mmCIF file of C-alpha atoms in Angstrom:
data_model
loop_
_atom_site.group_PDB
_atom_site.id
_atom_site.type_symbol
_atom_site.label_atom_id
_atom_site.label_comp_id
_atom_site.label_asym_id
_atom_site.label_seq_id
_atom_site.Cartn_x
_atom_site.Cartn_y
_atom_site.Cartn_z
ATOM 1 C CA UNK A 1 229.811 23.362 241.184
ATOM 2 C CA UNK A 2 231.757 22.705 238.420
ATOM 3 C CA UNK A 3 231.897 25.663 235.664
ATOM 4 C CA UNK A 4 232.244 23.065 232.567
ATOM 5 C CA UNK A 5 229.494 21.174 233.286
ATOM 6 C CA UNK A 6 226.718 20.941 230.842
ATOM 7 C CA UNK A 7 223.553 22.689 232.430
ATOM 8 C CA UNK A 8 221.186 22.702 230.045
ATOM 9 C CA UNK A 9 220.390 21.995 226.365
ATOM 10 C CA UNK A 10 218.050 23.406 224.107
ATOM 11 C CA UNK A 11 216.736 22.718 220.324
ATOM 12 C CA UNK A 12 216.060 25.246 217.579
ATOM 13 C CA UNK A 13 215.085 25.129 213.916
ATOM 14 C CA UNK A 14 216.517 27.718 211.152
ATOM 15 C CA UNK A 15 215.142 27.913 207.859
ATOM 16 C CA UNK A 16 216.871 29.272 204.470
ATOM 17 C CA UNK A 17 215.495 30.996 201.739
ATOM 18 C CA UNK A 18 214.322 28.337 199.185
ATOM 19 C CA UNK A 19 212.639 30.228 195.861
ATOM 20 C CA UNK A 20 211.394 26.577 194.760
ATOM 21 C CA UNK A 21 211.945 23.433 195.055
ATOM 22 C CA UNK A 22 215.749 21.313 193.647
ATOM 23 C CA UNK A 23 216.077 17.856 192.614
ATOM 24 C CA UNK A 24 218.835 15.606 192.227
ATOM 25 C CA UNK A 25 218.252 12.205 190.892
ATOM 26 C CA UNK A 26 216.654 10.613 193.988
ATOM 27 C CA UNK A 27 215.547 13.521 196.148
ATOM 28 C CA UNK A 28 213.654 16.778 196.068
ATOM 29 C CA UNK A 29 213.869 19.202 198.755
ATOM 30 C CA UNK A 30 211.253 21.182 199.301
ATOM 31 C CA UNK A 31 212.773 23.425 202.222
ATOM 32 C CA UNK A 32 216.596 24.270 203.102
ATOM 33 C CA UNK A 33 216.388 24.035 206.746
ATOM 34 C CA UNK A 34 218.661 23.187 210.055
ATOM 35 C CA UNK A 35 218.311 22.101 213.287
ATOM 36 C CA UNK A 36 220.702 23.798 216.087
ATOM 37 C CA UNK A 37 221.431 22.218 219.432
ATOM 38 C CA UNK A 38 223.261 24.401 222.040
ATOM 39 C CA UNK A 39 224.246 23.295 225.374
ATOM 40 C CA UNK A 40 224.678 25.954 227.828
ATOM 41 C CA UNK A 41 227.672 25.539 230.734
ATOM 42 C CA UNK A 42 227.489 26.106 234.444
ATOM 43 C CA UNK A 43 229.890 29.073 233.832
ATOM 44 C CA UNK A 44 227.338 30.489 230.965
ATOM 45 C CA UNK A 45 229.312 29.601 227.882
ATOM 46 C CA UNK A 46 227.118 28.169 224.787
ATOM 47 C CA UNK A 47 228.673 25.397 222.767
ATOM 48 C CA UNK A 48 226.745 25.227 219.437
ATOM 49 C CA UNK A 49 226.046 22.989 216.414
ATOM 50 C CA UNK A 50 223.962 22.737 213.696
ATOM 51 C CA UNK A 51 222.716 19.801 211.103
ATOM 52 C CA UNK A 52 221.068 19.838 207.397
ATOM 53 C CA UNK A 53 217.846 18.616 208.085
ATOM 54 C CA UNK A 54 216.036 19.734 204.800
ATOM 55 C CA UNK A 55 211.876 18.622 205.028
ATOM 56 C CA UNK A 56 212.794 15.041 205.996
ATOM 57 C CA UNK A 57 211.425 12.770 209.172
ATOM 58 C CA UNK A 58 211.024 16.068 211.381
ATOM 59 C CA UNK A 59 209.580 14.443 214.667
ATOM 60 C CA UNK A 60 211.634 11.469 214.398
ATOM 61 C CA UNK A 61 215.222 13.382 214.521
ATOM 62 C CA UNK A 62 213.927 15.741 217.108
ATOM 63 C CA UNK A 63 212.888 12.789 219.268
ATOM 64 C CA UNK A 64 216.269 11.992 218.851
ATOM 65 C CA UNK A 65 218.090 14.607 220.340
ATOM 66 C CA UNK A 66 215.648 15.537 223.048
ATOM 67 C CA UNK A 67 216.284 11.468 224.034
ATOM 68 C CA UNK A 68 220.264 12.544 224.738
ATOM 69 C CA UNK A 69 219.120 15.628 226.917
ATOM 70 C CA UNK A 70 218.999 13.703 230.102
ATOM 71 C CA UNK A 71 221.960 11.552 229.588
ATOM 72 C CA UNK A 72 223.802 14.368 228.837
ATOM 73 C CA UNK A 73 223.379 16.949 231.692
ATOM 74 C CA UNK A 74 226.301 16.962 234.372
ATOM 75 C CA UNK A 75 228.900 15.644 232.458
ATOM 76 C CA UNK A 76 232.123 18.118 231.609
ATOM 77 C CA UNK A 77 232.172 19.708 228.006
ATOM 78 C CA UNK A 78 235.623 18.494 227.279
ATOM 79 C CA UNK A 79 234.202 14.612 228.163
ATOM 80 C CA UNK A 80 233.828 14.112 224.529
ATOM 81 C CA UNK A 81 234.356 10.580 224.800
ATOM 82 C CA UNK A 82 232.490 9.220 227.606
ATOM 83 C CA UNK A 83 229.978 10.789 226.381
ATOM 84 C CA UNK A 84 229.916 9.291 223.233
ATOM 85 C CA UNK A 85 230.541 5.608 224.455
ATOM 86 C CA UNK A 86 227.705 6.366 227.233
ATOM 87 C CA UNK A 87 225.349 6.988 223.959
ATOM 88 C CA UNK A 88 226.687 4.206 222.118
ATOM 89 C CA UNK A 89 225.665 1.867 224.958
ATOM 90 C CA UNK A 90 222.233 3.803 225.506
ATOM 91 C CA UNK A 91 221.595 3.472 221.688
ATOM 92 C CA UNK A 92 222.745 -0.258 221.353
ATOM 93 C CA UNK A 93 219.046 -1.745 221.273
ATOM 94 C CA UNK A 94 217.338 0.490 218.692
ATOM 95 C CA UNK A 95 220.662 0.550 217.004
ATOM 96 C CA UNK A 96 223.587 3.050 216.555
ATOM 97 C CA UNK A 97 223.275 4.531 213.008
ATOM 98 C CA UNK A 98 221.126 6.356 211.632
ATOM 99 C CA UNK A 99 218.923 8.669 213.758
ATOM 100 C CA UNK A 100 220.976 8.484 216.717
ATOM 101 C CA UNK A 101 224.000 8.895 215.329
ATOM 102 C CA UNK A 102 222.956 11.792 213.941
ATOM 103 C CA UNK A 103 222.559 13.185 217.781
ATOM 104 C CA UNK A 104 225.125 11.758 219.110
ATOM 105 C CA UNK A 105 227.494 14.311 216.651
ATOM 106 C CA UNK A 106 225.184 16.829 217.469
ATOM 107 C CA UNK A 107 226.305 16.711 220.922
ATOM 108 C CA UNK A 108 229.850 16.043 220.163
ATOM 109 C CA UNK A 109 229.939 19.183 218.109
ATOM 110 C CA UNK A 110 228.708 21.502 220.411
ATOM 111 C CA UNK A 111 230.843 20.206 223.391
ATOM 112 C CA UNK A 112 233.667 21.063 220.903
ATOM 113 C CA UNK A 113 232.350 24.180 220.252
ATOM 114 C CA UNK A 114 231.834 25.138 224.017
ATOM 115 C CA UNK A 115 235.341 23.428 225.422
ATOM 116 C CA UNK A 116 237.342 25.275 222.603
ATOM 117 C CA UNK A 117 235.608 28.767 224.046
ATOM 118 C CA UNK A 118 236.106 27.847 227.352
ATOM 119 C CA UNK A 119 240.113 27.734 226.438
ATOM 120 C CA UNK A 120 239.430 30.864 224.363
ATOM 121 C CA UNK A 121 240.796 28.994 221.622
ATOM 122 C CA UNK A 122 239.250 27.934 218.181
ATOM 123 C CA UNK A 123 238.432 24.371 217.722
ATOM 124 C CA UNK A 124 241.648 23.948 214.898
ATOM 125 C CA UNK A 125 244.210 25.530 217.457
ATOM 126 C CA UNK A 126 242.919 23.102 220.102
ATOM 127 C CA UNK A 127 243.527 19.968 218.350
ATOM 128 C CA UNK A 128 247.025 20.926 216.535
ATOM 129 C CA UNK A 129 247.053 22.565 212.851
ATOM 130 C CA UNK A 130 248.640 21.367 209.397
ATOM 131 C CA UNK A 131 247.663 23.958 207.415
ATOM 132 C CA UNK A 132 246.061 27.588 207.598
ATOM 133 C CA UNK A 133 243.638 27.021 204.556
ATOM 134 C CA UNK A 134 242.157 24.753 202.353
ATOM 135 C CA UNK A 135 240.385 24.669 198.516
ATOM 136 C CA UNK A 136 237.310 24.915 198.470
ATOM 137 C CA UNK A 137 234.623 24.149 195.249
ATOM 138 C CA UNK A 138 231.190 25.278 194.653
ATOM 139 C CA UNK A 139 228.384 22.792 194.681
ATOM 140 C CA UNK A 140 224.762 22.802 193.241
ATOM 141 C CA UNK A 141 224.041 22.143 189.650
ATOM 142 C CA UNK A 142 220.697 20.737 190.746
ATOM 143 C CA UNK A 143 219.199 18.439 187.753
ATOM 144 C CA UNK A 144 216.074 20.384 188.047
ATOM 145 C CA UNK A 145 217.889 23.294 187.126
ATOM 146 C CA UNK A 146 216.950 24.713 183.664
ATOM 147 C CA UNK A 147 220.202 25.178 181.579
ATOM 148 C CA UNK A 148 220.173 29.228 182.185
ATOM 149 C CA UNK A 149 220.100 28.705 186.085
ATOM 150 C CA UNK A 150 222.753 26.127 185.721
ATOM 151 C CA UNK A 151 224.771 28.186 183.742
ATOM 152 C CA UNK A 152 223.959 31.143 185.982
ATOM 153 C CA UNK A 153 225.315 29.098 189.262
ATOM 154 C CA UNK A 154 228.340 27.675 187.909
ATOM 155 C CA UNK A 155 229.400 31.163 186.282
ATOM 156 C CA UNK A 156 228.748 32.866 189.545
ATOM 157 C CA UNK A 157 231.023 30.272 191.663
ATOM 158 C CA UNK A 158 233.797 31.104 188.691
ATOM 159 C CA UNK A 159 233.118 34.570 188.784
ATOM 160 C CA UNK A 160 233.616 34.636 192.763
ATOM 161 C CA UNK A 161 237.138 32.985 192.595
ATOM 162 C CA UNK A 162 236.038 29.087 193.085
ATOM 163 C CA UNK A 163 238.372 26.682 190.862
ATOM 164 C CA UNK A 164 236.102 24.084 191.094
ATOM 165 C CA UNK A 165 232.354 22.947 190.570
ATOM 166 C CA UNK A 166 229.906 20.139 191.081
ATOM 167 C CA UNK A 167 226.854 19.356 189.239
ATOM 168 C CA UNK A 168 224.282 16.703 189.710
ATOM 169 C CA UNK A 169 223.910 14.242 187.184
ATOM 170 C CA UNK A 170 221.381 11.073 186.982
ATOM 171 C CA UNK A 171 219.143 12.305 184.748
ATOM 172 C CA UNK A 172 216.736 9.492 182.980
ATOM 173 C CA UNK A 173 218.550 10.163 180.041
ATOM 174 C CA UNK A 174 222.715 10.274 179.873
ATOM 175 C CA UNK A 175 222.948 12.644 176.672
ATOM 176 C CA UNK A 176 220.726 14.940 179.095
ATOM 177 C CA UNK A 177 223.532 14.716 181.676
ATOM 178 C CA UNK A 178 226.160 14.736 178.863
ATOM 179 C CA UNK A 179 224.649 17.717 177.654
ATOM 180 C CA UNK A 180 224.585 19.769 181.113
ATOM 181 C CA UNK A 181 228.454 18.746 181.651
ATOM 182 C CA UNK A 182 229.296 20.347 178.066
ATOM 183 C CA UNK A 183 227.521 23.391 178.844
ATOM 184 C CA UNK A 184 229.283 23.758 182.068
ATOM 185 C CA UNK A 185 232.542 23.087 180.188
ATOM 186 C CA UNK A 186 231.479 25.870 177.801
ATOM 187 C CA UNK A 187 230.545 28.541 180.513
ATOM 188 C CA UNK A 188 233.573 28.033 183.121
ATOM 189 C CA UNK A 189 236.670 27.135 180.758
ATOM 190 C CA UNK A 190 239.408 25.048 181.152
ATOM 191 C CA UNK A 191 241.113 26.618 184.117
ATOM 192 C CA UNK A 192 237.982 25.531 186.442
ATOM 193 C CA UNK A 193 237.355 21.847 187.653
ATOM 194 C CA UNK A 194 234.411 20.040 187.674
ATOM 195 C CA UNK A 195 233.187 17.147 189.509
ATOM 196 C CA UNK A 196 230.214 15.146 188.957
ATOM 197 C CA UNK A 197 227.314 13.819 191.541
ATOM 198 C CA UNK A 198 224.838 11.113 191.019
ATOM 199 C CA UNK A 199 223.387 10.822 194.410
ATOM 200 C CA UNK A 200 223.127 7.131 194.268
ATOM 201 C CA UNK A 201 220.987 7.321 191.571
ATOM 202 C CA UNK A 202 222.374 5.539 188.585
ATOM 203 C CA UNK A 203 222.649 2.003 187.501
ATOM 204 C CA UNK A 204 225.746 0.711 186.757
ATOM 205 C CA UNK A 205 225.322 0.181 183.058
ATOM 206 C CA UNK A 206 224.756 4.401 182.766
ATOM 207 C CA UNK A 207 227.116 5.022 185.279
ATOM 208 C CA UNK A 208 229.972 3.427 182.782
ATOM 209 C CA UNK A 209 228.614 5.128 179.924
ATOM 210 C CA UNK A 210 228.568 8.521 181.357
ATOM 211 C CA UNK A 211 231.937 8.121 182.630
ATOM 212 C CA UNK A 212 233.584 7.038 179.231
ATOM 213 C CA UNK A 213 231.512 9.628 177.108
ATOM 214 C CA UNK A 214 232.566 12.935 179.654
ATOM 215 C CA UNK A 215 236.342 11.726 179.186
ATOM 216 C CA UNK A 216 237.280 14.654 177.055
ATOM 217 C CA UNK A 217 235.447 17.060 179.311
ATOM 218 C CA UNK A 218 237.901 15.755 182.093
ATOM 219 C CA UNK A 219 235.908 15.481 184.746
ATOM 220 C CA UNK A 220 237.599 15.877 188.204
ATOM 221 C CA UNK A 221 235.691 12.830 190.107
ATOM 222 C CA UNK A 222 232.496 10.827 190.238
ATOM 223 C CA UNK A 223 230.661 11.054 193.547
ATOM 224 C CA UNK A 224 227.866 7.969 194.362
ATOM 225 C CA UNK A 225 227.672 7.280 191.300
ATOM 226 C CA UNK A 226 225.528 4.408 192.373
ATOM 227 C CA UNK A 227 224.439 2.858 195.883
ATOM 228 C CA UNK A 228 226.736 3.160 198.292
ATOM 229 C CA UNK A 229 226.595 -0.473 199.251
ATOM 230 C CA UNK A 230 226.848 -1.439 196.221
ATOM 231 C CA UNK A 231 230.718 -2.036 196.378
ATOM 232 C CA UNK A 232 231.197 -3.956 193.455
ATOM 233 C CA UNK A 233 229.591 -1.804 191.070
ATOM 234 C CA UNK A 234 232.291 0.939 192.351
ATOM 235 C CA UNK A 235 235.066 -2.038 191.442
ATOM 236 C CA UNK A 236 233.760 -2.392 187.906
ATOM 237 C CA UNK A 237 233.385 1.106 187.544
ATOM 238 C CA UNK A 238 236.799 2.260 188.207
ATOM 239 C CA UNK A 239 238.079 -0.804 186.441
ATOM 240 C CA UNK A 240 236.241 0.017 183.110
ATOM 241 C CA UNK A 241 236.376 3.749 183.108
ATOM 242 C CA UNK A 242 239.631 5.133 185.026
ATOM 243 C CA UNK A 243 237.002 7.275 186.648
ATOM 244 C CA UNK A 244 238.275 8.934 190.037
ATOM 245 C CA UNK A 245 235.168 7.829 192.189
ATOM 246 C CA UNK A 246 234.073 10.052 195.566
ATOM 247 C CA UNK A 247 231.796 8.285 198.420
ATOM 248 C CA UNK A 248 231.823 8.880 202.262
ATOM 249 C CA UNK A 249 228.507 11.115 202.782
ATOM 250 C CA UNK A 250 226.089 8.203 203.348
ATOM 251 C CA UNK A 251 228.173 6.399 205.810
ATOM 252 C CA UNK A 252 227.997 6.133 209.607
ATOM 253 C CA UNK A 253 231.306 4.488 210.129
ATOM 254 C CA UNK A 254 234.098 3.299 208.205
ATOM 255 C CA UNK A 255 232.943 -0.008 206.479
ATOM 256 C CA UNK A 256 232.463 1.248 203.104
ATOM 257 C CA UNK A 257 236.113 3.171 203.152
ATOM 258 C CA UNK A 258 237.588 0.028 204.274
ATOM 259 C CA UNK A 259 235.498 -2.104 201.782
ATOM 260 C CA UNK A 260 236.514 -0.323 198.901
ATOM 261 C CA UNK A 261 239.923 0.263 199.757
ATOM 262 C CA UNK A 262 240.477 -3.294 199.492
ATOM 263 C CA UNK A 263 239.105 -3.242 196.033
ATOM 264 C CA UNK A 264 241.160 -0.285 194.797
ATOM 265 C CA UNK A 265 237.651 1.331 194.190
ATOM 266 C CA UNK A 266 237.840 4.704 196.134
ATOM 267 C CA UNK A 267 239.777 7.637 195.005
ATOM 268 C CA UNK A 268 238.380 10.761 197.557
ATOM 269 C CA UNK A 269 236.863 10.094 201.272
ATOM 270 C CA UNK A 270 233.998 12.383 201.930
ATOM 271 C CA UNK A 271 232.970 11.750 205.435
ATOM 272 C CA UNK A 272 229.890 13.902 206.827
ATOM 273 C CA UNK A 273 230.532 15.075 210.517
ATOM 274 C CA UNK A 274 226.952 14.824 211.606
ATOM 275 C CA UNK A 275 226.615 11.048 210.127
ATOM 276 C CA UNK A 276 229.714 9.750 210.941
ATOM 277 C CA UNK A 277 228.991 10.760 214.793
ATOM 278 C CA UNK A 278 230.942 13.633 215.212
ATOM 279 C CA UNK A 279 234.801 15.329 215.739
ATOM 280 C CA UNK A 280 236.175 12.004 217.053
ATOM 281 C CA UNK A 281 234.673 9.596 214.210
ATOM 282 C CA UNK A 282 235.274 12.497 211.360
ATOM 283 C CA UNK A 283 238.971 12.492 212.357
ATOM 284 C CA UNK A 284 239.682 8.633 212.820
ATOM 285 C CA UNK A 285 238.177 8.117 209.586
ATOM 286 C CA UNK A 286 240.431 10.489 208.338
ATOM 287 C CA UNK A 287 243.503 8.785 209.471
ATOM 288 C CA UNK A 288 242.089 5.185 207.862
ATOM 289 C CA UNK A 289 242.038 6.705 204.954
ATOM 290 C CA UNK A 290 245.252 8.956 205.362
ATOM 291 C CA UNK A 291 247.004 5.316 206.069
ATOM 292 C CA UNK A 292 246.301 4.430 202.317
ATOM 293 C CA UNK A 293 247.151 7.745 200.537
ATOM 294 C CA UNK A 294 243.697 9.157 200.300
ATOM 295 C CA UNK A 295 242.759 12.247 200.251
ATOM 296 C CA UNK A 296 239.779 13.861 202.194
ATOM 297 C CA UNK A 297 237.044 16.116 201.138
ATOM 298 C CA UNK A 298 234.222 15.880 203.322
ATOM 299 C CA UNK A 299 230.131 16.279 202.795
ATOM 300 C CA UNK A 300 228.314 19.621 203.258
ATOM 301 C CA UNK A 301 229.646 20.953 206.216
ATOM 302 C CA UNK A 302 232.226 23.895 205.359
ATOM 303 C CA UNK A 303 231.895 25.501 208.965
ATOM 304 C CA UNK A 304 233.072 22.402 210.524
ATOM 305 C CA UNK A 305 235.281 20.848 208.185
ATOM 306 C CA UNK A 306 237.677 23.670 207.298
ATOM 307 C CA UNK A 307 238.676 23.709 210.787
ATOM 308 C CA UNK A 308 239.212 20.097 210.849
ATOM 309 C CA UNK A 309 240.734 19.640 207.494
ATOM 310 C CA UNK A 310 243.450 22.050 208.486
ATOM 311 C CA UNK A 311 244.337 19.219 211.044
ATOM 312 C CA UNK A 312 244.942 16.761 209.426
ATOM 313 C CA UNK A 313 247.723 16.024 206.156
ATOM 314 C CA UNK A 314 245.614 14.717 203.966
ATOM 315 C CA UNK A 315 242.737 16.768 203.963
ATOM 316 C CA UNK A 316 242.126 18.669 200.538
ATOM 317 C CA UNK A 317 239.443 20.676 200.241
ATOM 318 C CA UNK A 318 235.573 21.297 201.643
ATOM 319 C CA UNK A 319 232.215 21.920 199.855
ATOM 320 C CA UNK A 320 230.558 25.341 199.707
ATOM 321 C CA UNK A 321 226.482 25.765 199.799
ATOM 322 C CA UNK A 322 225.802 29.357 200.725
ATOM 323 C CA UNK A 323 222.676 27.991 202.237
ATOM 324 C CA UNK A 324 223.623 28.566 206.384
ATOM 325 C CA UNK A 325 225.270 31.910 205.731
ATOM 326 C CA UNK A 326 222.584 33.864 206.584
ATOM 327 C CA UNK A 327 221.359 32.747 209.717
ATOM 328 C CA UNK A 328 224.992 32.959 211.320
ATOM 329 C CA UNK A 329 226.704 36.141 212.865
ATOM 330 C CA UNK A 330 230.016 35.262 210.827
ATOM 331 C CA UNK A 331 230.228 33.257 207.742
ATOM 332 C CA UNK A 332 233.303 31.944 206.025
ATOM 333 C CA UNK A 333 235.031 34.139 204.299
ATOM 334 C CA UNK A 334 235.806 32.052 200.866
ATOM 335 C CA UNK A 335 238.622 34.031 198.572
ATOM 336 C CA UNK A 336 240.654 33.082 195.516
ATOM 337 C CA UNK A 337 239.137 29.009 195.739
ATOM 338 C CA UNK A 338 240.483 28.620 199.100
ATOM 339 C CA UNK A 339 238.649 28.607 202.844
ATOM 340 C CA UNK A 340 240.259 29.933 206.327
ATOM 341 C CA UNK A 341 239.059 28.299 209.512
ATOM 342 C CA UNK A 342 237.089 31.235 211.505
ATOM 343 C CA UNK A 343 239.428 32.477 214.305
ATOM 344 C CA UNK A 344 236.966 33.150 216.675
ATOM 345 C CA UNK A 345 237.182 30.345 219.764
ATOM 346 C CA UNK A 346 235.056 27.456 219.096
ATOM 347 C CA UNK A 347 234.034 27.033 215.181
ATOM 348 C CA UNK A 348 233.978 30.871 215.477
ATOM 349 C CA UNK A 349 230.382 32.001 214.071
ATOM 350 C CA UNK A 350 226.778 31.343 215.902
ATOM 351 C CA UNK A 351 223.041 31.389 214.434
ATOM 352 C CA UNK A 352 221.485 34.900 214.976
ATOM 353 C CA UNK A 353 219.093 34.705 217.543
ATOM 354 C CA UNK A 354 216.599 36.267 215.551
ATOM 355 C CA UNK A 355 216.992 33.468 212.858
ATOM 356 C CA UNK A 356 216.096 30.505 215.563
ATOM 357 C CA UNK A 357 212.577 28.647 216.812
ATOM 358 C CA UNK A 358 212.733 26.733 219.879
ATOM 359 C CA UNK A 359 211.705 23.444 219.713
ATOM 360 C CA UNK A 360 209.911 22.614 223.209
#
């Protein structure tokens, strides 16, 4: 028998508190809520991870990671990449983005997670470190935020040592968005940055006029300002405006980095871990975009990405929710703007039994 083989895998879902529902300019989420694979080892040891999985398509990703179960069982924890090009040839016919890929990191991550505790080692140490922290900014500023709960969110991030913010923007109106971005200016000062996030949901036309008219608020970067495949809009946008421009969470490989690198139209790579396909994928994008002097500042997930951005040179900072830190048994400790990696083996924290539903 061998001890790092993968036995068995289970599903769970976790659920945040949500008081009501947020909107940003093309989404409302109704629930903040995760879905947590862990694979258990012949030897007993649990390797963990988690996605963002919000109201959306709840049977479909399911399906999609109890279809890697079988393929899965048997093989090593530390075979992180046969088992991703075994999936990648499973997945070929219905495709390999979206849904799938979305498993396929689920997997990755928790074989991480368990081969890193199986060397009693955390998941930074194992891979080599470049740093022992990294910033980290507070993100939220939900457009369906009054201007008191804005105000309330971004103070509290400034008040808890954060130098930087994100709000959404993409309002039907840009003096709306204008508006919100002075009153942010107003309530955190100079000393604080803030960054801007349309979600994808502006044309280009606003886009260029929000960006010239928040000049004097110097705002840090633009993220998706509009869709992500539209490449050319990002050209004329950075072109007309100066803008910094921030894109990477919608992607599940490296097209778009590579697309808009060509067109000088991409100042900040944001990869997410679970869309990109996993530790592998998060790093080698990483080191694309580390080839032409850009930084990295990846999407959501703080738990994962701290550890990882402390191994590479280029990586710059994370994004905080505080959504997942009460369903885990130790959450990131976040002091003066800056994030340590947990120094636990593996990513260092797991869900609280008590917090989980198994998915049969």
């Amino acid at each position: 028998m061998n001890d790092l083989a993968i036995r068995d895998v289970k599903i769970y879902k976790a659920s945040s508190e949500l008081k009501k529902p947020i909107s940003d300019s093309t989404h409302t989420l109704t629930e903040i809520s995760f879905i947590v694979m862990r694979i258990q080892l012949e030897n007993g040891i649990i390797g963990e991870s988690y996605l963002l999985s919000f109201q959306y398509s709840p049977n479909a990703i399911i399906g999609a990671l109890k279809d890697i179960v079988p393929a899965v069982k048997g093989h090593q924890c530390f075979e992180t990449g046969i088992v991703h090009q075994k999936l990648e040839n499973l997945f070929e016919y219905f495709g390999n983005q979206g849904l799938l890929r979305w498993s396929q990191a689920a997997v990755n991550i928790a074989m991480w997670d368990a081969w890193a505790k199986s060397q009693k080692l955390p998941v930074h140490k194992l891979l080599g470190v470049t740093k022992e922290k990294v910033h980290i900014y507070g993100s939220g500023g939900w457009i369906s935020y009054s201007i008191d709960e804005l105000i309330e969110e971004v103070t509290d991030y400034a008040n808890r040592g954060f130098k930087a913010v994100k709000i959404k923007v993409g309002s039907p109106k840009v003096s709306t968005d204008l508006e919100r971005l002075k009153k942010v200016r107003e309530a955190v000062g100079d000393k604080v940055d803030i960054m801007m996030d349309a979600n994808q949901g502006m044309d280009l036309p606003s886009a260029i006029k929000l960006s010239n008219e928040a000049k004097n608020l110097n705002i840090h970067w633009f993220e998706e300002p509009v869709n992500h495949q539209n490449f050319q809009a990002f050209e004329i946008l950075k072109n007309q405006t100066g803008v910094s421009l921030a894109m990477g969470e919608r992607e599940f490989d490296t097209l778009a980095l590579r697309e808009l690198i060509s067109r000088n139209a991409l100042d900040i790579w944001q990869p997410d871990i679970l869309r990109i396909g996993g530790v592998e994928a998060w790093r080698e994008s990483a080191a694309l975009a580390n080839s032409f002097h850009l930084p990295v500042l990846p999407h959501y997930y703080k738990d994962y990405d701290v550890p990882l951005l402390c191994t590479i040179p280029n990586g710059v900072g994370a994004e905080s929710f505080d959504w997942v830190d009460p369903l885990i048994d130790n959450p990131m400790v976040i002091k003066d703007g800056d994030a340590k990696p947990h120094d636990l083996p593996g990513w260092g924290f797991n869900f609280i039994d008590d917090r989980l539903t198994e998915i049969k």
